[in-house]
mmCIF file of N, CA, C and O in Angstrom:
data_model
loop_
_atom_site.group_PDB
_atom_site.id
_atom_site.type_symbol
_atom_site.label_atom_id
_atom_site.label_comp_id
_atom_site.label_asym_id
_atom_site.label_seq_id
_atom_site.Cartn_x
_atom_site.Cartn_y
_atom_site.Cartn_z
ATOM 1 N N MET B 20 -31.181 -48.828 -40.246
ATOM 2 C CA MET B 20 -32.213 -47.861 -39.810
ATOM 3 C C MET B 20 -31.803 -46.518 -40.080
ATOM 4 O O MET B 20 -30.632 -46.251 -39.774
ATOM 5 N N LEU B 21 -32.605 -45.652 -40.789
ATOM 6 C CA LEU B 21 -32.182 -44.410 -41.235
ATOM 7 C C LEU B 21 -32.719 -43.381 -40.186
ATOM 8 O O LEU B 21 -33.887 -43.358 -39.835
ATOM 9 N N ASN B 22 -31.648 -42.632 -39.576
ATOM 10 C CA ASN B 22 -32.153 -41.648 -38.435
ATOM 11 C C ASN B 22 -32.495 -40.489 -39.239
ATOM 12 O O ASN B 22 -31.732 -39.836 -39.968
ATOM 13 N N THR B 23 -33.694 -39.796 -38.849
ATOM 14 C CA THR B 23 -34.189 -38.747 -39.496
ATOM 15 C C THR B 23 -34.619 -37.723 -38.279
ATOM 16 O O THR B 23 -34.923 -38.257 -37.185
ATOM 17 N N ARG B 24 -34.862 -36.653 -38.648
ATOM 18 C CA ARG B 24 -35.376 -35.545 -37.821
ATOM 19 C C ARG B 24 -36.426 -34.719 -38.591
ATOM 20 O O ARG B 24 -36.270 -34.218 -39.678
ATOM 21 N N ASP B 25 -37.721 -34.726 -38.019
ATOM 22 C CA ASP B 25 -38.719 -33.912 -38.647
ATOM 23 C C ASP B 25 -38.773 -32.632 -38.069
ATOM 24 O O ASP B 25 -38.962 -32.320 -36.861
ATOM 25 N N VAL B 26 -38.520 -31.584 -38.986
ATOM 26 C CA VAL B 26 -38.380 -30.123 -38.514
ATOM 27 C C VAL B 26 -39.536 -29.497 -39.121
ATOM 28 O O VAL B 26 -39.795 -29.457 -40.433
ATOM 29 N N ARG B 27 -40.404 -28.826 -38.340
ATOM 30 C CA ARG B 27 -41.638 -28.010 -38.768
ATOM 31 C C ARG B 27 -41.202 -26.540 -38.619
ATOM 32 O O ARG B 27 -40.643 -26.073 -37.673
ATOM 33 N N LEU B 28 -41.455 -25.918 -39.885
ATOM 34 C CA LEU B 28 -41.008 -24.375 -39.858
ATOM 35 C C LEU B 28 -42.264 -23.521 -39.655
ATOM 36 O O LEU B 28 -43.256 -23.762 -40.233
ATOM 37 N N SER B 29 -42.064 -22.429 -39.135
ATOM 38 C CA SER B 29 -43.026 -21.436 -38.980
ATOM 39 C C SER B 29 -42.941 -20.740 -40.439
ATOM 40 O O SER B 29 -42.028 -20.727 -41.053
ATOM 41 N N ARG B 30 -43.982 -19.970 -40.681
ATOM 42 C CA ARG B 30 -43.947 -19.088 -41.959
ATOM 43 C C ARG B 30 -42.844 -18.217 -41.984
ATOM 44 O O ARG B 30 -42.088 -18.160 -43.048
ATOM 45 N N PRO B 31 -42.575 -17.484 -40.812
ATOM 46 C CA PRO B 31 -41.360 -16.464 -41.037
ATOM 47 C C PRO B 31 -40.057 -17.310 -41.132
ATOM 48 O O PRO B 31 -39.102 -16.868 -41.956
ATOM 49 N N ASP B 32 -39.945 -18.441 -40.532
ATOM 50 C CA ASP B 32 -38.660 -19.173 -40.560
ATOM 51 C C ASP B 32 -38.570 -19.628 -42.172
ATOM 52 O O ASP B 32 -37.546 -19.592 -42.729
ATOM 53 N N PHE B 33 -39.617 -20.086 -42.765
ATOM 54 C CA PHE B 33 -39.706 -20.570 -44.059
ATOM 55 C C PHE B 33 -39.086 -19.461 -44.960
ATOM 56 O O PHE B 33 -38.458 -19.558 -45.871
ATOM 57 N N GLU B 34 -39.779 -18.335 -44.843
ATOM 58 C CA GLU B 34 -39.581 -17.142 -45.653
ATOM 59 C C GLU B 34 -38.115 -16.679 -45.628
ATOM 60 O O GLU B 34 -37.531 -16.363 -46.583
ATOM 61 N N ALA B 35 -37.499 -16.701 -44.452
ATOM 62 C CA ALA B 35 -36.137 -16.468 -44.185
ATOM 63 C C ALA B 35 -35.222 -17.422 -44.771
ATOM 64 O O ALA B 35 -34.274 -16.964 -45.531
ATOM 65 N N LEU B 36 -35.434 -18.667 -44.733
ATOM 66 C CA LEU B 36 -34.697 -19.659 -45.651
ATOM 67 C C LEU B 36 -34.729 -19.450 -46.972
ATOM 68 O O LEU B 36 -33.759 -19.680 -47.672
ATOM 69 N N ARG B 37 -36.016 -19.264 -47.505
ATOM 70 C CA ARG B 37 -36.114 -19.001 -48.930
ATOM 71 C C ARG B 37 -35.324 -17.851 -49.401
ATOM 72 O O ARG B 37 -34.721 -17.773 -50.299
ATOM 73 N N ALA B 38 -35.471 -16.738 -48.535
ATOM 74 C CA ALA B 38 -34.792 -15.423 -48.938
ATOM 75 C C ALA B 38 -33.129 -15.556 -48.917
ATOM 76 O O ALA B 38 -32.554 -14.998 -49.792
ATOM 77 N N ASP B 39 -32.718 -16.502 -48.153
ATOM 78 C CA ASP B 39 -31.290 -16.736 -47.906
ATOM 79 C C ASP B 39 -30.862 -17.596 -49.085
ATOM 80 O O ASP B 39 -29.597 -17.920 -49.169
ATOM 81 N N GLY B 40 -31.801 -18.246 -49.861
ATOM 82 C CA GLY B 40 -31.348 -19.239 -50.893
ATOM 83 C C GLY B 40 -30.969 -20.592 -50.290
ATOM 84 O O GLY B 40 -30.302 -21.374 -51.004
ATOM 85 N N ALA B 41 -31.447 -20.941 -49.059
ATOM 86 C CA ALA B 41 -31.044 -22.091 -48.448
ATOM 87 C C ALA B 41 -32.028 -23.314 -48.830
ATOM 88 O O ALA B 41 -31.676 -24.468 -48.550
ATOM 89 N N LEU B 42 -33.132 -23.026 -49.631
ATOM 90 C CA LEU B 42 -34.034 -24.068 -50.059
ATOM 91 C C LEU B 42 -33.788 -24.267 -51.591
ATOM 92 O O LEU B 42 -34.060 -23.332 -52.456
ATOM 93 N N PRO B 43 -33.322 -25.407 -52.076
ATOM 94 C CA PRO B 43 -33.309 -25.544 -53.514
ATOM 95 C C PRO B 43 -34.771 -25.372 -54.099
ATOM 96 O O PRO B 43 -35.815 -25.846 -53.491
ATOM 97 N N PHE B 44 -34.772 -24.734 -55.161
ATOM 98 C CA PHE B 44 -36.023 -24.374 -55.760
ATOM 99 C C PHE B 44 -37.020 -23.472 -55.028
ATOM 100 O O PHE B 44 -38.132 -23.291 -55.355
ATOM 101 N N GLY B 45 -36.503 -23.060 -53.887
ATOM 102 C CA GLY B 45 -37.323 -22.110 -53.017
ATOM 103 C C GLY B 45 -38.488 -22.711 -52.454
ATOM 104 O O GLY B 45 -39.352 -22.069 -52.001
ATOM 105 N N GLN B 46 -38.447 -24.049 -52.175
ATOM 106 C CA GLN B 46 -39.697 -24.723 -51.667
ATOM 107 C C GLN B 46 -39.187 -25.972 -50.780
ATOM 108 O O GLN B 46 -38.143 -26.300 -50.599
ATOM 109 N N LEU B 47 -40.263 -26.479 -50.027
ATOM 110 C CA LEU B 47 -40.046 -27.573 -49.253
ATOM 111 C C LEU B 47 -40.872 -28.746 -49.839
ATOM 112 O O LEU B 47 -41.728 -28.566 -50.678
ATOM 113 N N PRO B 48 -40.603 -30.038 -49.524
ATOM 114 C CA PRO B 48 -39.807 -30.546 -48.504
ATOM 115 C C PRO B 48 -38.269 -30.486 -49.061
ATOM 116 O O PRO B 48 -37.981 -30.556 -50.102
ATOM 117 N N VAL B 49 -37.340 -30.717 -48.065
ATOM 118 C CA VAL B 49 -36.037 -30.766 -48.253
ATOM 119 C C VAL B 49 -35.393 -32.034 -47.391
ATOM 120 O O VAL B 49 -36.009 -32.357 -46.339
ATOM 121 N N PHE B 50 -34.386 -32.480 -47.779
ATOM 122 C CA PHE B 50 -33.670 -33.564 -47.129
ATOM 123 C C PHE B 50 -32.203 -33.252 -47.055
ATOM 124 O O PHE B 50 -31.542 -33.125 -48.137
ATOM 125 N N ASP B 51 -31.604 -33.156 -45.891
ATOM 126 C CA ASP B 51 -30.222 -32.865 -45.629
ATOM 127 C C ASP B 51 -29.431 -34.213 -45.633
ATOM 128 O O ASP B 51 -29.765 -34.922 -44.689
ATOM 129 N N LEU B 52 -28.462 -34.356 -46.576
ATOM 130 C CA LEU B 52 -27.720 -35.656 -46.651
ATOM 131 C C LEU B 52 -26.915 -35.637 -45.295
ATOM 132 O O LEU B 52 -26.442 -34.625 -44.790
ATOM 133 N N PRO B 53 -26.733 -36.862 -44.720
ATOM 134 C CA PRO B 53 -25.966 -37.032 -43.475
ATOM 135 C C PRO B 53 -24.457 -36.558 -43.735
ATOM 136 O O PRO B 53 -24.037 -36.633 -44.976
ATOM 137 N N GLY B 54 -23.954 -36.284 -42.666
ATOM 138 C CA GLY B 54 -22.478 -35.883 -42.712
ATOM 139 C C GLY B 54 -22.241 -34.494 -42.754
ATOM 140 O O GLY B 54 -23.135 -33.588 -42.829
ATOM 141 N N ASP B 55 -20.889 -34.035 -42.519
ATOM 142 C CA ASP B 55 -20.579 -32.621 -42.376
ATOM 143 C C ASP B 55 -20.730 -32.028 -43.823
ATOM 144 O O ASP B 55 -20.312 -32.576 -44.715
ATOM 145 N N GLY B 56 -21.339 -30.908 -43.810
ATOM 146 C CA GLY B 56 -21.574 -30.155 -45.131
ATOM 147 C C GLY B 56 -22.462 -30.934 -46.053
ATOM 148 O O GLY B 56 -22.187 -30.768 -47.297
ATOM 149 N N GLY B 57 -23.454 -31.651 -45.503
ATOM 150 C CA GLY B 57 -24.239 -32.456 -46.282
ATOM 151 C C GLY B 57 -24.990 -31.673 -47.226
ATOM 152 O O GLY B 57 -25.442 -30.560 -47.031
ATOM 153 N N GLU B 58 -25.156 -32.204 -48.513
ATOM 154 C CA GLU B 58 -25.943 -31.537 -49.550
ATOM 155 C C GLU B 58 -27.456 -31.595 -49.118
ATOM 156 O O GLU B 58 -27.952 -32.449 -48.535
ATOM 157 N N ARG B 59 -28.111 -30.453 -49.512
ATOM 158 C CA ARG B 59 -29.557 -30.412 -49.274
ATOM 159 C C ARG B 59 -30.290 -30.712 -50.545
ATOM 160 O O ARG B 59 -30.046 -30.204 -51.514
ATOM 161 N N LEU B 60 -31.066 -31.732 -50.446
ATOM 162 C CA LEU B 60 -31.904 -32.331 -51.637
ATOM 163 C C LEU B 60 -33.271 -31.771 -51.577
ATOM 164 O O LEU B 60 -33.803 -31.626 -50.464
ATOM 165 N N ALA B 61 -33.993 -31.755 -52.664
ATOM 166 C CA ALA B 61 -35.400 -31.366 -52.829
ATOM 167 C C ALA B 61 -36.233 -32.171 -53.595
ATOM 168 O O ALA B 61 -35.692 -33.080 -54.230
ATOM 169 N N GLN B 62 -37.488 -31.942 -53.629
ATOM 170 C CA GLN B 62 -38.505 -32.664 -54.430
ATOM 171 C C GLN B 62 -38.947 -33.995 -53.718
ATOM 172 O O GLN B 62 -38.023 -34.931 -53.460
ATOM 173 N N ALA B 63 -40.195 -34.044 -53.328
ATOM 174 C CA ALA B 63 -40.636 -35.129 -52.574
ATOM 175 C C ALA B 63 -40.381 -36.581 -53.196
ATOM 176 O O ALA B 63 -40.000 -37.522 -52.577
ATOM 177 N N GLY B 64 -40.723 -36.632 -54.491
ATOM 178 C CA GLY B 64 -40.560 -37.881 -55.111
ATOM 179 C C GLY B 64 -39.023 -38.325 -55.098
ATOM 180 O O GLY B 64 -38.865 -39.537 -54.948
ATOM 181 N N ALA B 65 -38.144 -37.589 -55.367
ATOM 182 C CA ALA B 65 -36.788 -37.758 -55.391
ATOM 183 C C ALA B 65 -36.363 -38.205 -54.024
ATOM 184 O O ALA B 65 -35.518 -39.303 -53.929
ATOM 185 N N ILE B 66 -36.725 -37.542 -52.966
ATOM 186 C CA ILE B 66 -36.447 -37.929 -51.657
ATOM 187 C C ILE B 66 -37.011 -39.266 -51.214
ATOM 188 O O ILE B 66 -36.278 -40.158 -50.689
ATOM 189 N N LEU B 67 -38.204 -39.522 -51.687
ATOM 190 C CA LEU B 67 -38.941 -40.871 -51.458
ATOM 191 C C LEU B 67 -38.089 -41.930 -52.003
ATOM 192 O O LEU B 67 -37.987 -43.079 -51.418
ATOM 193 N N ARG B 68 -37.679 -41.853 -53.244
ATOM 194 C CA ARG B 68 -37.052 -42.826 -54.045
ATOM 195 C C ARG B 68 -35.550 -43.132 -53.351
ATOM 196 O O ARG B 68 -35.181 -44.243 -53.185
ATOM 197 N N LEU B 69 -34.906 -41.983 -52.938
ATOM 198 C CA LEU B 69 -33.584 -42.162 -52.200
ATOM 199 C C LEU B 69 -33.707 -42.939 -50.912
ATOM 200 O O LEU B 69 -33.029 -43.897 -50.667
ATOM 201 N N VAL B 70 -34.716 -42.560 -50.149
ATOM 202 C CA VAL B 70 -34.940 -43.256 -48.892
ATOM 203 C C VAL B 70 -35.371 -44.658 -49.098
ATOM 204 O O VAL B 70 -34.862 -45.564 -48.322
ATOM 205 N N GLY B 71 -36.050 -44.801 -50.077
ATOM 206 C CA GLY B 71 -36.589 -46.199 -50.481
ATOM 207 C C GLY B 71 -35.383 -47.139 -50.848
ATOM 208 O O GLY B 71 -35.355 -48.307 -50.448
ATOM 209 N N LYS B 72 -34.450 -46.580 -51.585
ATOM 210 C CA LYS B 72 -33.217 -47.295 -51.956
ATOM 211 C C LYS B 72 -32.420 -47.617 -50.712
ATOM 212 O O LYS B 72 -31.861 -48.694 -50.676
ATOM 213 N N TRP B 73 -32.166 -46.685 -49.932
ATOM 214 C CA TRP B 73 -31.335 -46.903 -48.860
ATOM 215 C C TRP B 73 -31.976 -47.892 -47.900
ATOM 216 O O TRP B 73 -31.355 -48.703 -47.178
ATOM 217 N N GLY B 74 -33.311 -47.988 -47.800
ATOM 218 C CA GLY B 74 -34.059 -48.936 -46.799
ATOM 219 C C GLY B 74 -34.216 -50.187 -47.563
ATOM 220 O O GLY B 74 -34.904 -51.087 -46.894
ATOM 221 N N GLY B 75 -33.866 -50.452 -48.849
ATOM 222 C CA GLY B 75 -34.120 -51.620 -49.457
ATOM 223 C C GLY B 75 -35.541 -51.709 -49.941
ATOM 224 O O GLY B 75 -35.961 -52.933 -50.180
ATOM 225 N N LEU B 76 -36.279 -50.770 -50.144
ATOM 226 C CA LEU B 76 -37.728 -50.796 -50.426
ATOM 227 C C LEU B 76 -37.968 -50.441 -51.873
ATOM 228 O O LEU B 76 -39.057 -50.580 -52.397
ATOM 229 N N TYR B 77 -37.019 -49.871 -52.526
ATOM 230 C CA TYR B 77 -37.039 -49.425 -53.903
ATOM 231 C C TYR B 77 -36.499 -50.562 -54.865
ATOM 232 O O TYR B 77 -35.358 -50.863 -54.619
ATOM 233 N N PRO B 78 -37.079 -51.036 -55.736
ATOM 234 C CA PRO B 78 -36.675 -52.234 -56.581
ATOM 235 C C PRO B 78 -35.422 -51.983 -57.348
ATOM 236 O O PRO B 78 -35.314 -50.878 -57.899
ATOM 237 N N ALA B 79 -34.607 -52.828 -57.566
ATOM 238 C CA ALA B 79 -33.407 -52.725 -58.421
ATOM 239 C C ALA B 79 -33.896 -53.030 -59.832
ATOM 240 O O ALA B 79 -33.265 -52.415 -60.813
ATOM 241 N N ASP B 80 -34.896 -53.885 -60.068
ATOM 242 C CA ASP B 80 -35.271 -54.192 -61.471
ATOM 243 C C ASP B 80 -35.983 -52.888 -62.044
ATOM 244 O O ASP B 80 -36.849 -52.422 -61.356
ATOM 245 N N PRO B 81 -35.518 -52.519 -63.235
ATOM 246 C CA PRO B 81 -36.118 -51.307 -63.776
ATOM 247 C C PRO B 81 -37.717 -51.221 -64.006
ATOM 248 O O PRO B 81 -38.226 -50.264 -63.778
ATOM 249 N N ILE B 82 -38.289 -52.434 -64.313
ATOM 250 C CA ILE B 82 -39.642 -52.530 -64.596
ATOM 251 C C ILE B 82 -40.351 -52.289 -63.368
ATOM 252 O O ILE B 82 -41.340 -51.662 -63.280
ATOM 253 N N GLU B 83 -39.995 -53.041 -62.205
ATOM 254 C CA GLU B 83 -40.576 -52.938 -60.956
ATOM 255 C C GLU B 83 -40.371 -51.532 -60.430
ATOM 256 O O GLU B 83 -41.301 -50.927 -59.890
ATOM 257 N N ALA B 84 -39.189 -50.937 -60.658
ATOM 258 C CA ALA B 84 -39.050 -49.458 -60.152
ATOM 259 C C ALA B 84 -39.986 -48.593 -60.901
ATOM 260 O O ALA B 84 -40.521 -47.589 -60.439
ATOM 261 N N CYS B 85 -40.216 -48.904 -62.193
ATOM 262 C CA CYS B 85 -41.152 -48.089 -63.008
ATOM 263 C C CYS B 85 -42.612 -48.168 -62.474
ATOM 264 O O CYS B 85 -43.287 -47.270 -62.299
ATOM 265 N N ARG B 86 -42.962 -49.307 -61.861
ATOM 266 C CA ARG B 86 -44.192 -49.521 -61.333
ATOM 267 C C ARG B 86 -44.389 -48.685 -59.925
ATOM 268 O O ARG B 86 -45.374 -48.127 -59.752
ATOM 269 N N VAL B 87 -43.285 -48.695 -59.235
ATOM 270 C CA VAL B 87 -43.273 -47.868 -57.972
ATOM 271 C C VAL B 87 -43.419 -46.362 -58.392
ATOM 272 O O VAL B 87 -44.190 -45.637 -57.814
ATOM 273 N N ASP B 88 -42.683 -45.972 -59.422
ATOM 274 C CA ASP B 88 -42.759 -44.610 -59.895
ATOM 275 C C ASP B 88 -44.068 -44.281 -60.454
ATOM 276 O O ASP B 88 -44.528 -43.100 -60.106
ATOM 277 N N MET B 89 -44.711 -45.129 -60.994
ATOM 278 C CA MET B 89 -46.085 -44.792 -61.477
ATOM 279 C C MET B 89 -46.925 -44.421 -60.252
ATOM 280 O O MET B 89 -47.816 -43.528 -60.399
ATOM 281 N N LEU B 90 -47.003 -45.264 -59.300
ATOM 282 C CA LEU B 90 -47.700 -44.924 -58.023
ATOM 283 C C LEU B 90 -47.335 -43.528 -57.316
ATOM 284 O O LEU B 90 -48.278 -42.760 -56.972
ATOM 285 N N LEU B 91 -46.163 -43.331 -57.441
ATOM 286 C CA LEU B 91 -45.627 -41.974 -56.786
ATOM 287 C C LEU B 91 -46.214 -40.847 -57.784
ATOM 288 O O LEU B 91 -46.637 -39.906 -57.176
ATOM 289 N N GLU B 92 -46.112 -40.909 -58.977
ATOM 290 C CA GLU B 92 -46.633 -40.014 -59.944
ATOM 291 C C GLU B 92 -48.109 -39.904 -59.857
ATOM 292 O O GLU B 92 -48.698 -38.719 -59.977
ATOM 293 N N LEU B 93 -48.812 -40.987 -59.559
ATOM 294 C CA LEU B 93 -50.268 -40.893 -59.485
ATOM 295 C C LEU B 93 -50.696 -40.119 -58.221
ATOM 296 O O LEU B 93 -51.545 -39.309 -58.314
ATOM 297 N N GLU B 94 -49.986 -40.230 -57.205
ATOM 298 C CA GLU B 94 -50.294 -39.526 -56.110
ATOM 299 C C GLU B 94 -50.174 -38.032 -56.276
ATOM 300 O O GLU B 94 -51.090 -37.216 -55.911
ATOM 301 N N GLY B 95 -49.102 -37.616 -57.024
ATOM 302 C CA GLY B 95 -48.817 -36.125 -57.432
ATOM 303 C C GLY B 95 -50.144 -35.778 -58.354
ATOM 304 O O GLY B 95 -50.735 -34.623 -58.084
ATOM 305 N N ASP B 96 -50.488 -36.601 -59.136
ATOM 306 C CA ASP B 96 -51.704 -36.209 -60.009
ATOM 307 C C ASP B 96 -52.962 -36.051 -59.313
ATOM 308 O O ASP B 96 -53.866 -35.280 -59.545
ATOM 309 N N LEU B 97 -53.241 -36.946 -58.330
ATOM 310 C CA LEU B 97 -54.407 -36.960 -57.459
ATOM 311 C C LEU B 97 -54.433 -35.706 -56.550
ATOM 312 O O LEU B 97 -55.513 -35.184 -56.324
ATOM 313 N N MET B 98 -53.248 -35.276 -56.120
ATOM 314 C CA MET B 98 -53.163 -34.152 -55.201
ATOM 315 C C MET B 98 -53.359 -32.777 -55.925
ATOM 316 O O MET B 98 -53.739 -31.812 -55.336
ATOM 317 N N LEU B 99 -53.091 -32.646 -57.172
ATOM 318 C CA LEU B 99 -52.829 -31.465 -57.940
ATOM 319 C C LEU B 99 -54.254 -30.758 -57.818
ATOM 320 O O LEU B 99 -54.202 -29.461 -57.563
ATOM 321 N N PRO B 100 -55.325 -31.255 -58.130
ATOM 322 C CA PRO B 100 -56.648 -30.535 -57.997
ATOM 323 C C PRO B 100 -56.779 -29.850 -56.664
ATOM 324 O O PRO B 100 -57.348 -28.681 -56.486
ATOM 325 N N MET B 101 -56.489 -30.547 -55.617
ATOM 326 C CA MET B 101 -56.651 -30.057 -54.162
ATOM 327 C C MET B 101 -55.734 -29.080 -54.057
ATOM 328 O O MET B 101 -55.979 -27.915 -53.369
ATOM 329 N N LEU B 102 -54.508 -29.020 -54.387
ATOM 330 C CA LEU B 102 -53.540 -27.941 -54.373
ATOM 331 C C LEU B 102 -53.978 -26.771 -55.026
ATOM 332 O O LEU B 102 -53.675 -25.612 -54.538
ATOM 333 N N LEU B 103 -54.466 -26.827 -56.124
ATOM 334 C CA LEU B 103 -54.944 -25.629 -56.939
ATOM 335 C C LEU B 103 -56.027 -24.940 -56.307
ATOM 336 O O LEU B 103 -56.140 -23.665 -56.395
ATOM 337 N N THR B 104 -56.866 -25.700 -55.550
ATOM 338 C CA THR B 104 -58.064 -25.059 -54.808
ATOM 339 C C THR B 104 -57.506 -24.284 -53.591
ATOM 340 O O THR B 104 -58.141 -23.354 -53.161
ATOM 341 N N VAL B 105 -56.452 -24.827 -53.027
ATOM 342 C CA VAL B 105 -55.883 -24.308 -51.617
ATOM 343 C C VAL B 105 -55.056 -23.074 -52.046
ATOM 344 O O VAL B 105 -55.215 -22.078 -51.429
ATOM 345 N N TYR B 106 -54.351 -23.143 -53.069
ATOM 346 C CA TYR B 106 -53.247 -22.099 -53.321
ATOM 347 C C TYR B 106 -53.910 -21.161 -54.487
ATOM 348 O O TYR B 106 -53.389 -20.319 -55.032
#
């Protein structure tokens, strides 16, 4: 079981982290690796694949992994028009 903590930031807290350079690429989401001085990772797809591998949900077979990646990328493609209208 992977222990995680969901942290929601206010706009001022987000802006402060971004100004301090604490957010890779200056954006969310981020995932802090466990352990002292853990590295902070970014990009939702990369985080999803990492957690999937840790949880045994991401396939070891490259072709099956590609199929999972196709669905992850499709989600991004489907969300793009909505994001463009919001921002």
